[in-house]
mmCIF file of C-alpha atoms in Angstrom:
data_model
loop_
_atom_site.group_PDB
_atom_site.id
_atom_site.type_symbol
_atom_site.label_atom_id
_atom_site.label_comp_id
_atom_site.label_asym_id
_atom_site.label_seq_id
_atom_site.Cartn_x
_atom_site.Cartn_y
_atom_site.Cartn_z
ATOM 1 C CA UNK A 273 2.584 6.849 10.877
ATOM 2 C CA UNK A 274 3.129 3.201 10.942
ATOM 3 C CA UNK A 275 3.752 2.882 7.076
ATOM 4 C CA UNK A 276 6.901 4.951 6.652
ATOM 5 C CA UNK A 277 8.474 2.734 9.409
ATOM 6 C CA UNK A 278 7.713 -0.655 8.265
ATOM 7 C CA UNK A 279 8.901 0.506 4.239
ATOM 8 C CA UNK A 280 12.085 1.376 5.778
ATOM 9 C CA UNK A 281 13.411 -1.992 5.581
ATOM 10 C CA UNK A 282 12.630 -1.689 1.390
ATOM 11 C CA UNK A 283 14.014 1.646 0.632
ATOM 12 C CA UNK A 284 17.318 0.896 0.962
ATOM 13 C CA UNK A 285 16.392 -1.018 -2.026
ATOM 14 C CA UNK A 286 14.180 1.111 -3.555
ATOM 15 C CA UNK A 287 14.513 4.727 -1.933
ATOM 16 C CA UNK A 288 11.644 6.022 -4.298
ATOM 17 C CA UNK A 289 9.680 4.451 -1.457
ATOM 18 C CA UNK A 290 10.636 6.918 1.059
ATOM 19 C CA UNK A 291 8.407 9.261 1.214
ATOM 20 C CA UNK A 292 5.430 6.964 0.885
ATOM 21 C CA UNK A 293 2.542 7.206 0.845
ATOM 22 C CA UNK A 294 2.490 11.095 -0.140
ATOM 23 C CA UNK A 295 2.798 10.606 -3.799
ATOM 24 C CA UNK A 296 0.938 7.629 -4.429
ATOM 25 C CA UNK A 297 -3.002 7.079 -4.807
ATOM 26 C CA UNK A 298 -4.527 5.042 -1.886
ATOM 27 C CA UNK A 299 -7.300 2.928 -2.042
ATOM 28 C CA UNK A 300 -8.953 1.460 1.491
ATOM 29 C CA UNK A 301 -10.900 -1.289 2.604
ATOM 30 C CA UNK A 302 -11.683 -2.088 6.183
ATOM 31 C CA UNK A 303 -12.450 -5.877 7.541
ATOM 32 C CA UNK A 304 -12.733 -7.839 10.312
ATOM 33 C CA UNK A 305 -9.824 -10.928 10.431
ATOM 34 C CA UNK A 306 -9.493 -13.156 13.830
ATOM 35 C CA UNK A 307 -11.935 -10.829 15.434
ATOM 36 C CA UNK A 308 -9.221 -7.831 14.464
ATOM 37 C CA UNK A 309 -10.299 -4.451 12.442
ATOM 38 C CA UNK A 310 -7.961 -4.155 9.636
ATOM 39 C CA UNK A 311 -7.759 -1.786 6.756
ATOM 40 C CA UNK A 312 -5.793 -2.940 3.798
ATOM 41 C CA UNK A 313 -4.444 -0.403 1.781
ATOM 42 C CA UNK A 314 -3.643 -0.644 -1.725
ATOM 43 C CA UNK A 315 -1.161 2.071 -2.922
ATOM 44 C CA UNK A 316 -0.716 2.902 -6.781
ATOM 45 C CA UNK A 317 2.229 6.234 -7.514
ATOM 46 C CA UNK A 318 0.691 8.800 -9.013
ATOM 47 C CA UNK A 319 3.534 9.024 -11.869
ATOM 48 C CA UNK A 320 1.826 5.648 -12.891
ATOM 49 C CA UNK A 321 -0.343 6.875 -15.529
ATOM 50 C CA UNK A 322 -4.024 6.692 -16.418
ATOM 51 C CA UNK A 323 -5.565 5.110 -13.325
ATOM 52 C CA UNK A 324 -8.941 7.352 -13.663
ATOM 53 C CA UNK A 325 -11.223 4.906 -12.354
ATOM 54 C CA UNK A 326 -9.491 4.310 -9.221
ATOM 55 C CA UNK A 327 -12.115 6.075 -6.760
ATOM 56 C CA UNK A 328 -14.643 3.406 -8.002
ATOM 57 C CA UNK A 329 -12.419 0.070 -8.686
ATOM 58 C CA UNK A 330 -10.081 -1.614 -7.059
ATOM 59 C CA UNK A 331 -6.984 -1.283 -9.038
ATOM 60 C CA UNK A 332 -4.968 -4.458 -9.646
ATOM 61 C CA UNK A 333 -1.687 -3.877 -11.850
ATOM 62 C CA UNK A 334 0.276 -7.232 -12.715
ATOM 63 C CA UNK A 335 4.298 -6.189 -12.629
ATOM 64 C CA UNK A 336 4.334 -2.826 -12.383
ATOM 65 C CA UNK A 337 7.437 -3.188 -9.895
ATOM 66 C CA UNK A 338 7.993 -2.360 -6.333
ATOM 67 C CA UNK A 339 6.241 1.121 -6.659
ATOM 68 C CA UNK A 340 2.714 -0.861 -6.618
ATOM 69 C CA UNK A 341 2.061 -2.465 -3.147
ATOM 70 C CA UNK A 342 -0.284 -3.312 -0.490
ATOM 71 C CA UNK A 343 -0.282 -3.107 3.053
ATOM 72 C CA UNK A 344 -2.605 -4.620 5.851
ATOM 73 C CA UNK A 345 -2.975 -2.363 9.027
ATOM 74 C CA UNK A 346 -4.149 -3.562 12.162
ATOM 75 C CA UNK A 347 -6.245 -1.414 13.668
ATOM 76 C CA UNK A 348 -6.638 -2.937 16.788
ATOM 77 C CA UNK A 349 -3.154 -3.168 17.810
ATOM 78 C CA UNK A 350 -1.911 -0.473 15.766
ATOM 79 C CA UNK A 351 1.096 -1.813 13.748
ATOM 80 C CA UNK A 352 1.325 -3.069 10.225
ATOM 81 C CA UNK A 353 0.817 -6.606 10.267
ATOM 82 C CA UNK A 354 1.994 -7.272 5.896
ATOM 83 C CA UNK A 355 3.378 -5.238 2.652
ATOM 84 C CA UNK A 356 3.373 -7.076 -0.321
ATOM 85 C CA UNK A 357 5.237 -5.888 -3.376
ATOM 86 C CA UNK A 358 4.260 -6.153 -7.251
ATOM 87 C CA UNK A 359 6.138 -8.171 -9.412
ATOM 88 C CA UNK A 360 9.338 -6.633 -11.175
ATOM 89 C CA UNK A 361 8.780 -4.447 -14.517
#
């Protein structure tokens, strides 16, 4: 479960992010960067609202605040390698 640990450093901040990502919709995408697999992950919470076409579209939400984020995974050496926050509601 590399997620939980790197979001540790945020939710002192923002504890909602705690439990992450169990209560948030995930959408994947796997790639090849520098010869590395890597799976970005882009993580919408589920309290969020009406976000029905998700499992078809990416979703791209413009300040919905720190509850809205992506990650990049590294596959290869197994550790989270960015998280990038949304802009502040």
């Amino acid at each position: 479960m590399a997620l939980p640990k790197a979001l540790a450093p945020a939710t002192a901040k923002h504890p909602f992010l705690k439990p992450a990502p169990t209560g948030w919709l995930r959408q994947y995408v796997g790639m090849i960067r520098k010869g590395h697999r890597v799976i970005y992950g882009n993580f919408i919470p589920t309290r969020a609202g009406d976000f029905n076409y998700w499992r078809g579209a990416a979703v791209a939400v413009c300040d919905g605040g720190p509850a809205f984020f992506g990650a990049e995974f590294d596959a290869d050496r197994n550790v989270i390698t960015d998280i990038e926050f949304n802009g502040s509601p």
